Amino acid sequence: MNKCYWIFPLLLTLLYCESDDICPETTPTTPRIIITFYDINNPDEKKTVESLAVYAIKNNQMNIINDIYGINTDSIAIPLRDDEAFSNFKFYKDFDDLDGNPSGIEDNIYIDYEISSIFISRACGFINNYNLLNFLQQDTGWILDNLILSDSITNENQAHVKILH
Amino acid sequence: MLRFYISLFFLFAISIGYAKTQNNDTIEKFGIRAGVDLNKIIKSATSEDYKGLSINADIRIKESLYIFSELGNEEKKINTYYLNSNIKGTYLKVGLNFKLNNDIRSENIVYSGFNIGYSNFEQTINNFTIYNTNSSTWGEATSYDSIALSKLNALWFEFVFGLKTEIFNNLFLGFELQLKSVVKQKIKNDISNFYIPGFNRTYDSSKLGAGFNYTISYLIPVVKK
């Protein structure tokens, strides 16, 4: 019996070493809204936007969304604001950046939604899911129409909104 | 670091207790041994995040068999990068301890045993920062709407191993290691219980837990034979 005593402290050491206080990078994060672009003349055909740039507008400040900065694409994923239940964006087509002054054809997008916080784990805490209420565009720019495909934003697996241009 | 030195001190004190050669004292003391957990008192004094107290008692019912019980109250703050929470509640443990040594003086004991523990507690998440790897666009958002999860409970089983040594007449110093496993727990809003009073912290990845204590206890002799 005496010889077995050491097993117990060993088990305890192993247990203390197993730490799950650090949020692993592989943990599913708060989803972004997925927007796909379609042809106004042929609403079932995807249509690439030439040189697209998207800015997030917060307190009259424009912040470029890093990976959407003059790219040609037919779909984008953009993060929503978590501290308010609405987000403002400026979408540029034929974008060019002249010494920090963005140029191109612009359009304002206003999205409002309900936020629900979902518990993930002790280390990562909570993520947000959204329920889309409105997706509004300014009617003066290059975006001609839009359609909400799925109002529940819980993952990034499918498009949530279709933009026609 | 302070706690490390305190641990060393207790281990040292216990080993001295054992090293002392005692007269062949054949008196077998039966009675109630009542004590407090010194570790909880030390942690309460040295840590901002913890407040706790527990009392315990054991009764020797047979040559090598003790009935053990512990009653305690704990309050613990669990803070991670993403959340800030507070857990408080009371617990009760009941169990059996078996004395393993029979060659050493009878009141210095090495024992092993098992306990059943039950806790009633509440957990409050005071604030949390949304986990969002795309937060560079809008900045991180923190919610200060606290989430109160009350009337939680947990039942667990623990396997213990410990030492007790008589430092003065009828006064004992003890050290105990505990390995535990949650049997059942009540969870609200799908939010896991980060800490269970009496059980110690929990792990997302397993039901197991661990803990230790230092006790100081006094034996009230009831029967001498």
mmCIF file of C-alpha atoms in Angstrom:
data_model
loop_
_atom_site.group_PDB
_atom_site.id
_atom_site.type_symbol
_atom_site.label_atom_id
_atom_site.label_comp_id
_atom_site.label_asym_id
_atom_site.label_seq_id
_atom_site.Cartn_x
_atom_site.Cartn_y
_atom_site.Cartn_z
ATOM 1 C CA MET A 1 0.000 0.000 0.000
ATOM 2 C CA ASN A 2 2.788 2.405 0.926
ATOM 3 C CA LYS A 3 4.251 2.237 -2.535
ATOM 4 C CA CYS A 4 1.070 3.486 -4.166
ATOM 5 C CA TYR A 5 1.052 6.849 -2.375
ATOM 6 C CA TRP A 6 2.982 8.653 -5.086
ATOM 7 C CA ILE A 7 0.252 8.011 -7.675
ATOM 8 C CA PHE A 8 -2.091 10.506 -6.092
ATOM 9 C CA PRO A 9 0.117 13.615 -6.263
ATOM 10 C CA LEU A 10 0.967 12.637 -9.826
ATOM 11 C CA LEU A 11 -2.701 12.611 -10.836
ATOM 12 C CA LEU A 12 -3.193 16.006 -9.247
ATOM 13 C CA THR A 13 -0.215 17.453 -11.105
ATOM 14 C CA LEU A 14 -1.574 16.189 -14.415
ATOM 15 C CA LEU A 15 -4.921 17.743 -13.687
ATOM 16 C CA TYR A 16 -3.508 21.125 -12.753
ATOM 17 C CA CYS A 17 -1.461 21.173 -15.955
ATOM 18 C CA GLU A 18 -4.540 20.752 -18.106
ATOM 19 C CA SER A 19 -5.556 24.368 -18.494
ATOM 20 C CA ASP A 20 -8.447 25.572 -20.564
ATOM 21 C CA ASP A 21 -8.215 29.219 -19.669
ATOM 22 C CA ILE A 22 -6.895 30.304 -23.048
ATOM 23 C CA CYS A 23 -9.389 30.713 -25.855
ATOM 24 C CA PRO A 24 -8.227 28.467 -28.729
ATOM 25 C CA GLU A 25 -8.027 30.221 -32.093
ATOM 26 C CA THR A 26 -10.056 27.454 -33.684
ATOM 27 C CA THR A 27 -13.145 28.387 -31.639
ATOM 28 C CA PRO A 28 -16.022 29.564 -33.872
ATOM 29 C CA THR A 29 -16.216 33.317 -33.486
ATOM 30 C CA THR A 30 -18.991 35.897 -33.862
ATOM 31 C CA PRO A 31 -20.271 35.494 -37.444
ATOM 32 C CA ARG A 32 -20.045 38.237 -40.049
ATOM 33 C CA ILE A 33 -22.858 39.106 -42.428
ATOM 34 C CA ILE A 34 -22.406 37.542 -45.875
ATOM 35 C CA ILE A 35 -23.466 39.691 -48.806
ATOM 36 C CA THR A 36 -23.540 38.434 -52.404
ATOM 37 C CA PHE A 37 -23.788 40.605 -55.499
ATOM 38 C CA TYR A 38 -26.173 39.854 -58.360
ATOM 39 C CA ASP A 39 -27.011 41.347 -61.743
ATOM 40 C CA ILE A 40 -30.068 43.669 -61.673
ATOM 41 C CA ASN A 41 -30.971 42.580 -65.204
ATOM 42 C CA ASN A 42 -30.619 38.927 -64.416
ATOM 43 C CA PRO A 43 -31.332 38.489 -60.690
ATOM 44 C CA ASP A 44 -30.193 34.858 -60.595
ATOM 45 C CA GLU A 45 -26.744 35.582 -62.011
ATOM 46 C CA LYS A 46 -23.918 36.628 -59.750
ATOM 47 C CA LYS A 47 -22.198 39.780 -60.915
ATOM 48 C CA THR A 48 -18.728 40.821 -59.845
ATOM 49 C CA VAL A 49 -18.270 44.306 -58.432
ATOM 50 C CA GLU A 50 -15.218 45.994 -59.910
ATOM 51 C CA SER A 51 -12.875 47.497 -57.355
ATOM 52 C CA LEU A 52 -15.100 47.288 -54.284
ATOM 53 C CA ALA A 53 -14.210 48.924 -50.990
ATOM 54 C CA VAL A 54 -16.236 48.924 -47.783
ATOM 55 C CA TYR A 55 -15.903 51.401 -44.952
ATOM 56 C CA ALA A 56 -17.480 51.057 -41.527
ATOM 57 C CA ILE A 57 -18.801 54.370 -40.236
ATOM 58 C CA LYS A 58 -18.692 54.920 -36.488
ATOM 59 C CA ASN A 59 -19.068 58.373 -34.939
ATOM 60 C CA ASN A 60 -18.520 59.990 -38.357
ATOM 61 C CA GLN A 61 -15.195 58.184 -38.665
ATOM 62 C CA MET A 62 -14.610 55.969 -41.688
ATOM 63 C CA ASN A 63 -12.687 52.757 -41.043
ATOM 64 C CA ILE A 64 -11.737 50.632 -44.013
ATOM 65 C CA ILE A 65 -12.510 46.931 -43.659
ATOM 66 C CA ASN A 66 -9.054 45.512 -44.187
ATOM 67 C CA ASP A 67 -9.563 42.863 -46.800
ATOM 68 C CA ILE A 68 -12.217 44.773 -48.797
ATOM 69 C CA TYR A 69 -10.106 47.526 -50.250
ATOM 70 C CA GLY A 70 -10.431 47.790 -54.018
ATOM 71 C CA ILE A 71 -11.102 44.120 -54.792
ATOM 72 C CA ASN A 72 -13.090 42.475 -57.560
ATOM 73 C CA THR A 73 -15.547 40.110 -55.958
ATOM 74 C CA ASP A 74 -19.122 38.831 -56.023
ATOM 75 C CA SER A 75 -19.416 38.155 -52.288
ATOM 76 C CA ILE A 76 -18.130 39.696 -49.059
ATOM 77 C CA ALA A 77 -18.257 39.054 -45.323
ATOM 78 C CA ILE A 78 -18.377 42.119 -43.086
ATOM 79 C CA PRO A 79 -18.501 42.337 -39.293
ATOM 80 C CA LEU A 80 -21.455 43.989 -37.572
ATOM 81 C CA ARG A 81 -21.187 46.396 -34.702
ATOM 82 C CA ASP A 82 -21.551 44.683 -31.320
ATOM 83 C CA ASP A 83 -21.962 47.701 -29.056
ATOM 84 C CA GLU A 84 -25.041 48.986 -30.913
ATOM 85 C CA ALA A 85 -27.879 47.209 -32.692
ATOM 86 C CA PHE A 86 -27.147 48.951 -35.982
ATOM 87 C CA SER A 87 -24.209 49.363 -38.361
ATOM 88 C CA ASN A 88 -23.461 51.982 -41.005
ATOM 89 C CA PHE A 89 -21.322 51.250 -44.020
ATOM 90 C CA LYS A 90 -20.191 53.019 -47.138
ATOM 91 C CA PHE A 91 -19.824 50.777 -50.190
ATOM 92 C CA TYR A 92 -17.560 52.041 -52.992
ATOM 93 C CA LYS A 93 -17.500 50.732 -56.529
ATOM 94 C CA ASP A 94 -14.669 51.662 -58.934
ATOM 95 C CA PHE A 95 -12.787 52.575 -55.789
ATOM 96 C CA ASP A 96 -9.535 54.444 -55.793
ATOM 97 C CA ASP A 97 -7.573 55.850 -52.905
ATOM 98 C CA LEU A 98 -5.987 59.179 -53.772
ATOM 99 C CA ASP A 99 -3.719 60.129 -50.870
ATOM 100 C CA GLY A 100 -6.241 58.982 -48.273
ATOM 101 C CA ASN A 101 -9.239 60.447 -50.095
ATOM 102 C CA PRO A 102 -11.465 57.636 -51.275
ATOM 103 C CA SER A 103 -13.046 58.111 -54.681
ATOM 104 C CA GLY A 104 -15.484 56.108 -56.761
ATOM 105 C CA ILE A 105 -19.219 55.574 -56.846
ATOM 106 C CA GLU A 106 -20.456 55.402 -53.269
ATOM 107 C CA ASP A 107 -23.545 54.101 -51.561
ATOM 108 C CA ASN A 108 -24.574 54.138 -47.890
ATOM 109 C CA ILE A 109 -25.859 51.015 -46.262
ATOM 110 C CA TYR A 110 -27.696 50.945 -42.962
ATOM 111 C CA ILE A 111 -28.338 47.645 -41.193
ATOM 112 C CA ASP A 112 -30.248 47.172 -38.000
ATOM 113 C CA TYR A 113 -30.676 43.948 -36.069
ATOM 114 C CA GLU A 114 -31.292 42.308 -32.724
ATOM 115 C CA ILE A 115 -28.282 40.975 -30.849
ATOM 116 C CA SER A 116 -28.273 37.799 -28.805
ATOM 117 C CA SER A 117 -25.181 36.761 -26.876
ATOM 118 C CA ILE A 118 -24.466 33.044 -26.804
ATOM 119 C CA PHE A 119 -22.182 31.372 -24.293
ATOM 120 C CA ILE A 120 -19.322 29.439 -25.904
ATOM 121 C CA SER A 121 -16.876 28.455 -23.190
ATOM 122 C CA ARG A 122 -15.216 29.570 -20.003
ATOM 123 C CA ALA A 123 -12.149 30.820 -21.873
ATOM 124 C CA CYS A 124 -13.849 32.479 -24.862
ATOM 125 C CA GLY A 125 -16.949 33.730 -23.095
ATOM 126 C CA PHE A 126 -19.738 34.828 -25.410
ATOM 127 C CA ILE A 127 -20.221 35.390 -29.131
ATOM 128 C CA ASN A 128 -23.015 37.363 -30.733
ATOM 129 C CA ASN A 129 -25.669 36.120 -33.111
ATOM 130 C CA TYR A 130 -27.884 38.572 -34.951
ATOM 131 C CA ASN A 131 -31.424 38.723 -36.188
ATOM 132 C CA LEU A 132 -31.608 41.056 -39.190
ATOM 133 C CA LEU A 133 -34.432 43.586 -39.074
ATOM 134 C CA ASN A 134 -33.644 46.002 -41.892
ATOM 135 C CA PHE A 135 -31.098 46.297 -44.643
ATOM 136 C CA LEU A 136 -31.458 49.755 -46.142
ATOM 137 C CA GLN A 137 -29.610 51.371 -49.019
ATOM 138 C CA GLN A 138 -29.381 54.936 -50.191
ATOM 139 C CA ASP A 139 -31.079 55.026 -53.564
ATOM 140 C CA THR A 140 -28.630 57.357 -55.228
ATOM 141 C CA GLY A 141 -25.612 55.153 -55.865
ATOM 142 C CA TRP A 142 -24.734 51.980 -57.689
ATOM 143 C CA ILE A 143 -26.743 49.587 -55.522
ATOM 144 C CA LEU A 144 -30.174 49.255 -57.089
ATOM 145 C CA ASP A 145 -31.951 46.739 -54.897
ATOM 146 C CA ASN A 146 -31.413 44.248 -52.093
ATOM 147 C CA LEU A 147 -33.071 41.222 -50.637
ATOM 148 C CA ILE A 148 -32.667 39.591 -47.213
ATOM 149 C CA LEU A 149 -32.158 35.872 -47.857
ATOM 150 C CA SER A 150 -31.777 34.808 -44.252
ATOM 151 C CA ASP A 151 -32.524 37.090 -41.313
ATOM 152 C CA SER A 152 -30.779 34.881 -38.807
ATOM 153 C CA ILE A 153 -27.005 35.377 -38.716
ATOM 154 C CA THR A 154 -25.586 32.459 -36.764
ATOM 155 C CA ASN A 155 -22.809 31.316 -39.083
ATOM 156 C CA GLU A 156 -20.953 32.259 -42.248
ATOM 157 C CA ASN A 157 -21.994 29.222 -44.273
ATOM 158 C CA GLN A 158 -24.539 30.903 -46.526
ATOM 159 C CA ALA A 159 -25.407 34.367 -47.856
ATOM 160 C CA HIS A 160 -27.647 36.512 -45.693
ATOM 161 C CA VAL A 161 -28.271 39.388 -48.094
ATOM 162 C CA LYS A 162 -28.351 39.701 -51.887
ATOM 163 C CA ILE A 163 -27.428 43.032 -53.447
ATOM 164 C CA LEU A 164 -28.517 43.794 -57.038
ATOM 165 C CA HIS A 165 -26.490 46.174 -59.124
ATOM 166 C CA MET B 1 4.883 32.471 -3.623
ATOM 167 C CA LEU B 2 3.747 33.066 -0.069
ATOM 168 C CA ARG B 3 1.428 30.121 -0.381
ATOM 169 C CA PHE B 4 4.294 27.966 -1.530
ATOM 170 C CA TYR B 5 6.259 28.782 1.633
ATOM 171 C CA ILE B 6 3.203 28.170 3.744
ATOM 172 C CA SER B 7 2.813 24.773 2.074
ATOM 173 C CA LEU B 8 6.433 23.989 2.780
ATOM 174 C CA PHE B 9 5.992 25.009 6.381
ATOM 175 C CA PHE B 10 3.080 22.665 6.869
ATOM 176 C CA LEU B 11 4.793 19.759 5.194
ATOM 177 C CA PHE B 12 7.795 20.435 7.395
ATOM 178 C CA ALA B 13 5.676 20.598 10.537
ATOM 179 C CA ILE B 14 3.955 17.358 9.611
ATOM 180 C CA SER B 15 7.213 15.570 8.960
ATOM 181 C CA ILE B 16 8.555 16.733 12.308
ATOM 182 C CA GLY B 17 5.445 15.321 13.918
ATOM 183 C CA TYR B 18 6.232 11.996 12.354
ATOM 184 C CA ALA B 19 9.900 12.088 13.112
ATOM 185 C CA LYS B 20 9.348 12.551 16.817
ATOM 186 C CA THR B 21 9.819 9.227 18.441
ATOM 187 C CA GLN B 22 6.956 8.680 20.752
ATOM 188 C CA ASN B 23 6.650 6.407 23.672
ATOM 189 C CA ASN B 24 4.757 3.305 22.842
ATOM 190 C CA ASP B 25 1.493 4.874 23.684
ATOM 191 C CA THR B 26 -1.135 2.245 23.445
ATOM 192 C CA ILE B 27 -3.941 4.541 24.456
ATOM 193 C CA GLU B 28 -6.461 4.585 21.690
ATOM 194 C CA LYS B 29 -8.390 7.775 21.613
ATOM 195 C CA PHE B 30 -11.908 7.755 20.330
ATOM 196 C CA GLY B 31 -13.821 10.986 20.055
ATOM 197 C CA ILE B 32 -14.845 13.898 17.919
ATOM 198 C CA ARG B 33 -12.104 15.771 16.142
ATOM 199 C CA ALA B 34 -13.234 19.250 15.062
ATOM 200 C CA GLY B 35 -11.236 21.608 12.911
ATOM 201 C CA VAL B 36 -10.988 24.398 10.393
ATOM 202 C CA ASP B 37 -9.381 24.589 6.970
ATOM 203 C CA LEU B 38 -6.325 26.822 7.287
ATOM 204 C CA ASN B 39 -5.829 26.978 3.540
ATOM 205 C CA LYS B 40 -9.145 28.780 3.112
ATOM 206 C CA ILE B 41 -8.243 31.264 5.835
ATOM 207 C CA ILE B 42 -4.839 31.933 4.282
ATOM 208 C CA LYS B 43 -6.319 32.280 0.800
ATOM 209 C CA SER B 44 -8.980 34.677 2.107
ATOM 210 C CA ALA B 45 -6.270 36.825 3.640
ATOM 211 C CA THR B 46 -3.893 36.796 0.683
ATOM 212 C CA SER B 47 -6.162 36.759 -2.352
ATOM 213 C CA GLU B 48 -8.467 39.525 -3.531
ATOM 214 C CA ASP B 49 -10.499 37.014 -5.471
ATOM 215 C CA TYR B 50 -11.391 34.623 -2.697
ATOM 216 C CA LYS B 51 -13.280 34.446 0.564
ATOM 217 C CA GLY B 52 -13.965 31.180 2.283
ATOM 218 C CA LEU B 53 -14.290 29.311 5.532
ATOM 219 C CA SER B 54 -14.969 25.724 6.430
ATOM 220 C CA ILE B 55 -15.285 23.632 9.531
ATOM 221 C CA ASN B 56 -14.900 19.896 9.642
ATOM 222 C CA ALA B 57 -15.267 17.066 12.071
ATOM 223 C CA ASP B 58 -14.550 13.391 12.167
ATOM 224 C CA ILE B 59 -15.626 10.659 14.509
ATOM 225 C CA ARG B 60 -13.721 7.458 14.909
ATOM 226 C CA ILE B 61 -16.211 4.655 14.794
ATOM 227 C CA LYS B 62 -13.882 1.685 14.477
ATOM 228 C CA GLU B 63 -10.218 0.908 14.897
ATOM 229 C CA SER B 64 -9.394 2.279 11.408
ATOM 230 C CA LEU B 65 -12.605 3.905 10.284
ATOM 231 C CA TYR B 66 -13.688 7.529 10.608
ATOM 232 C CA ILE B 67 -16.875 9.276 9.573
ATOM 233 C CA PHE B 68 -16.001 12.676 8.185
ATOM 234 C CA SER B 69 -18.040 15.782 7.520
ATOM 235 C CA GLU B 70 -17.272 19.305 6.376
ATOM 236 C CA LEU B 71 -19.409 22.413 6.096
ATOM 237 C CA GLY B 72 -18.176 25.467 4.260
ATOM 238 C CA ASN B 73 -18.882 28.700 2.506
ATOM 239 C CA GLU B 74 -16.922 30.116 -0.407
ATOM 240 C CA GLU B 75 -16.961 33.149 -2.638
ATOM 241 C CA LYS B 76 -14.733 33.280 -5.674
ATOM 242 C CA LYS B 77 -14.128 35.712 -8.520
ATOM 243 C CA ILE B 78 -13.258 34.165 -11.853
ATOM 244 C CA ASN B 79 -11.838 36.637 -14.328
ATOM 245 C CA THR B 80 -10.646 35.815 -17.799
ATOM 246 C CA TYR B 81 -9.893 38.084 -20.733
ATOM 247 C CA TYR B 82 -13.466 37.719 -21.937
ATOM 248 C CA LEU B 83 -15.469 37.652 -18.745
ATOM 249 C CA ASN B 84 -15.695 38.676 -15.154
ATOM 250 C CA SER B 85 -17.760 36.550 -12.805
ATOM 251 C CA ASN B 86 -18.511 35.902 -9.199
ATOM 252 C CA ILE B 87 -19.577 32.632 -7.562
ATOM 253 C CA LYS B 88 -20.749 32.154 -4.003
ATOM 254 C CA GLY B 89 -22.411 29.434 -2.035
ATOM 255 C CA THR B 90 -22.279 26.850 0.686
ATOM 256 C CA TYR B 91 -21.461 23.180 0.646
ATOM 257 C CA LEU B 92 -21.570 20.047 2.722
ATOM 258 C CA LYS B 93 -19.351 16.994 2.464
ATOM 259 C CA VAL B 94 -19.867 13.653 4.134
ATOM 260 C CA GLY B 95 -17.583 10.675 3.821
ATOM 261 C CA LEU B 96 -15.556 7.850 5.227
ATOM 262 C CA ASN B 97 -11.828 7.822 5.901
ATOM 263 C CA PHE B 98 -9.755 4.693 6.362
ATOM 264 C CA LYS B 99 -6.603 4.756 8.376
ATOM 265 C CA LEU B 100 -3.825 3.154 6.379
ATOM 266 C CA ASN B 101 -1.023 3.016 8.922
ATOM 267 C CA ASN B 102 -1.080 0.780 11.937
ATOM 268 C CA ASP B 103 2.554 0.650 12.905
ATOM 269 C CA ILE B 104 2.967 4.309 13.795
ATOM 270 C CA ARG B 105 1.610 5.910 16.944
ATOM 271 C CA SER B 106 -2.114 5.689 16.728
ATOM 272 C CA GLU B 107 -3.003 9.372 16.571
ATOM 273 C CA ASN B 108 -0.656 10.153 13.729
ATOM 274 C CA ILE B 109 -2.625 8.932 10.820
ATOM 275 C CA VAL B 110 -2.208 8.400 7.127
ATOM 276 C CA TYR B 111 -5.608 7.943 5.589
ATOM 277 C CA SER B 112 -7.517 7.608 2.407
ATOM 278 C CA GLY B 113 -11.228 7.923 1.858
ATOM 279 C CA PHE B 114 -14.112 9.152 -0.176
ATOM 280 C CA ASN B 115 -16.639 11.927 0.222
ATOM 281 C CA ILE B 116 -19.891 12.971 -1.326
ATOM 282 C CA GLY B 117 -20.199 16.720 -1.696
ATOM 283 C CA TYR B 118 -23.201 18.902 -2.365
ATOM 284 C CA SER B 119 -23.272 22.631 -2.957
ATOM 285 C CA ASN B 120 -25.930 25.294 -3.374
ATOM 286 C CA PHE B 121 -24.555 28.368 -5.059
ATOM 287 C CA GLU B 122 -25.111 31.255 -7.413
ATOM 288 C CA GLN B 123 -23.018 32.565 -10.261
ATOM 289 C CA THR B 124 -23.112 36.099 -11.572
ATOM 290 C CA ILE B 125 -21.451 37.240 -14.771
ATOM 291 C CA ASN B 126 -20.794 40.913 -14.104
ATOM 292 C CA ASN B 127 -19.574 41.833 -17.556
ATOM 293 C CA PHE B 128 -18.327 40.138 -20.672
ATOM 294 C CA THR B 129 -16.471 41.097 -23.812
ATOM 295 C CA ILE B 130 -17.832 39.569 -26.989
ATOM 296 C CA TYR B 131 -15.451 37.084 -28.544
ATOM 297 C CA ASN B 132 -15.068 38.373 -32.082
ATOM 298 C CA THR B 133 -11.898 37.809 -34.083
ATOM 299 C CA ASN B 134 -13.070 40.482 -36.549
ATOM 300 C CA SER B 135 -13.231 43.193 -33.914
ATOM 301 C CA SER B 136 -10.570 45.315 -35.657
ATOM 302 C CA THR B 137 -13.327 47.032 -37.647
ATOM 303 C CA TRP B 138 -15.600 48.203 -34.831
ATOM 304 C CA GLY B 139 -13.510 47.600 -31.747
ATOM 305 C CA GLU B 140 -14.294 45.160 -28.955
ATOM 306 C CA ALA B 141 -17.691 45.390 -27.319
ATOM 307 C CA THR B 142 -18.233 44.781 -23.625
ATOM 308 C CA SER B 143 -21.628 44.182 -22.122
ATOM 309 C CA TYR B 144 -22.255 45.378 -18.580
ATOM 310 C CA ASP B 145 -25.689 43.812 -18.336
ATOM 311 C CA SER B 146 -24.948 41.316 -15.616
ATOM 312 C CA ILE B 147 -26.307 37.795 -15.864
ATOM 313 C CA ALA B 148 -27.436 36.336 -12.551
ATOM 314 C CA LEU B 149 -27.689 32.563 -12.356
ATOM 315 C CA SER B 150 -29.171 31.676 -9.010
ATOM 316 C CA LYS B 151 -30.246 28.465 -7.281
ATOM 317 C CA LEU B 152 -27.527 26.389 -8.899
ATOM 318 C CA ASN B 153 -26.398 23.158 -7.329
ATOM 319 C CA ALA B 154 -23.892 20.385 -7.824
ATOM 320 C CA LEU B 155 -23.252 16.924 -6.503
ATOM 321 C CA TRP B 156 -19.816 15.385 -6.657
ATOM 322 C CA PHE B 157 -17.725 12.529 -5.453
ATOM 323 C CA GLU B 158 -14.194 12.839 -4.196
ATOM 324 C CA PHE B 159 -11.337 10.546 -3.424
ATOM 325 C CA VAL B 160 -9.014 11.853 -0.743
ATOM 326 C CA PHE B 161 -5.613 11.071 0.621
ATOM 327 C CA GLY B 162 -4.225 12.789 3.688
ATOM 328 C CA LEU B 163 -2.014 12.928 6.716
ATOM 329 C CA LYS B 164 -2.747 14.094 10.225
ATOM 330 C CA THR B 165 -0.224 14.572 12.925
ATOM 331 C CA GLU B 166 -0.582 15.432 16.594
ATOM 332 C CA ILE B 167 1.511 18.529 17.215
ATOM 333 C CA PHE B 168 0.375 19.041 20.779
ATOM 334 C CA ASN B 169 -1.767 16.938 22.996
ATOM 335 C CA ASN B 170 -5.034 16.417 21.088
ATOM 336 C CA LEU B 171 -4.186 19.172 18.601
ATOM 337 C CA PHE B 172 -3.713 17.996 15.034
ATOM 338 C CA LEU B 173 -2.313 19.457 11.864
ATOM 339 C CA GLY B 174 -3.436 17.856 8.637
ATOM 340 C CA PHE B 175 -2.835 17.944 4.942
ATOM 341 C CA GLU B 176 -5.202 16.419 2.432
ATOM 342 C CA LEU B 177 -5.287 16.028 -1.344
ATOM 343 C CA GLN B 178 -8.592 15.570 -3.148
ATOM 344 C CA LEU B 179 -9.427 14.262 -6.584
ATOM 345 C CA LYS B 180 -13.021 14.897 -7.578
ATOM 346 C CA SER B 181 -15.583 14.201 -10.204
ATOM 347 C CA VAL B 182 -18.907 15.967 -10.761
ATOM 348 C CA VAL B 183 -21.827 13.555 -10.679
ATOM 349 C CA LYS B 184 -24.622 16.006 -11.395
ATOM 350 C CA GLN B 185 -24.924 19.761 -11.665
ATOM 351 C CA LYS B 186 -27.547 22.306 -12.498
ATOM 352 C CA ILE B 187 -26.615 24.646 -15.330
ATOM 353 C CA LYS B 188 -28.642 27.686 -16.365
ATOM 354 C CA ASN B 189 -28.737 29.494 -19.746
ATOM 355 C CA ASP B 190 -26.253 26.902 -21.081
ATOM 356 C CA ILE B 191 -23.535 28.740 -19.148
ATOM 357 C CA SER B 192 -21.156 26.356 -17.442
ATOM 358 C CA ASN B 193 -20.453 26.674 -13.729
ATOM 359 C CA PHE B 194 -16.912 28.033 -13.496
ATOM 360 C CA TYR B 195 -16.427 27.227 -9.845
ATOM 361 C CA ILE B 196 -18.377 25.135 -7.393
ATOM 362 C CA PRO B 197 -17.983 25.926 -3.679
ATOM 363 C CA GLY B 198 -16.344 22.934 -2.027
ATOM 364 C CA PHE B 199 -15.473 21.394 -5.352
ATOM 365 C CA ASN B 200 -13.064 24.073 -6.555
ATOM 366 C CA ARG B 201 -12.720 25.273 -10.125
ATOM 367 C CA THR B 202 -14.206 23.271 -12.969
ATOM 368 C CA TYR B 203 -12.869 22.452 -16.408
ATOM 369 C CA ASP B 204 -14.792 22.736 -19.677
ATOM 370 C CA SER B 205 -13.037 19.684 -21.010
ATOM 371 C CA SER B 206 -13.671 17.268 -18.142
ATOM 372 C CA LYS B 207 -15.767 16.570 -15.075
ATOM 373 C CA LEU B 208 -12.693 16.151 -12.917
ATOM 374 C CA GLY B 209 -11.387 18.577 -10.358
ATOM 375 C CA ALA B 210 -8.808 18.729 -7.630
ATOM 376 C CA GLY B 211 -8.165 20.440 -4.358
ATOM 377 C CA PHE B 212 -6.247 20.328 -1.142
ATOM 378 C CA ASN B 213 -6.508 21.637 2.370
ATOM 379 C CA TYR B 214 -4.530 22.180 5.532
ATOM 380 C CA THR B 215 -6.524 21.651 8.628
ATOM 381 C CA ILE B 216 -5.967 22.325 12.257
ATOM 382 C CA SER B 217 -8.208 20.287 14.488
ATOM 383 C CA TYR B 218 -8.759 19.432 18.089
ATOM 384 C CA LEU B 219 -9.692 16.011 19.357
ATOM 385 C CA ILE B 220 -12.291 16.052 22.055
ATOM 386 C CA PRO B 221 -11.715 12.673 23.697
ATOM 387 C CA VAL B 222 -14.920 10.868 24.449
ATOM 388 C CA VAL B 223 -13.783 7.339 25.033
ATOM 389 C CA LYS B 224 -10.445 6.112 26.197
ATOM 390 C CA LYS B 225 -9.792 2.428 26.385
#
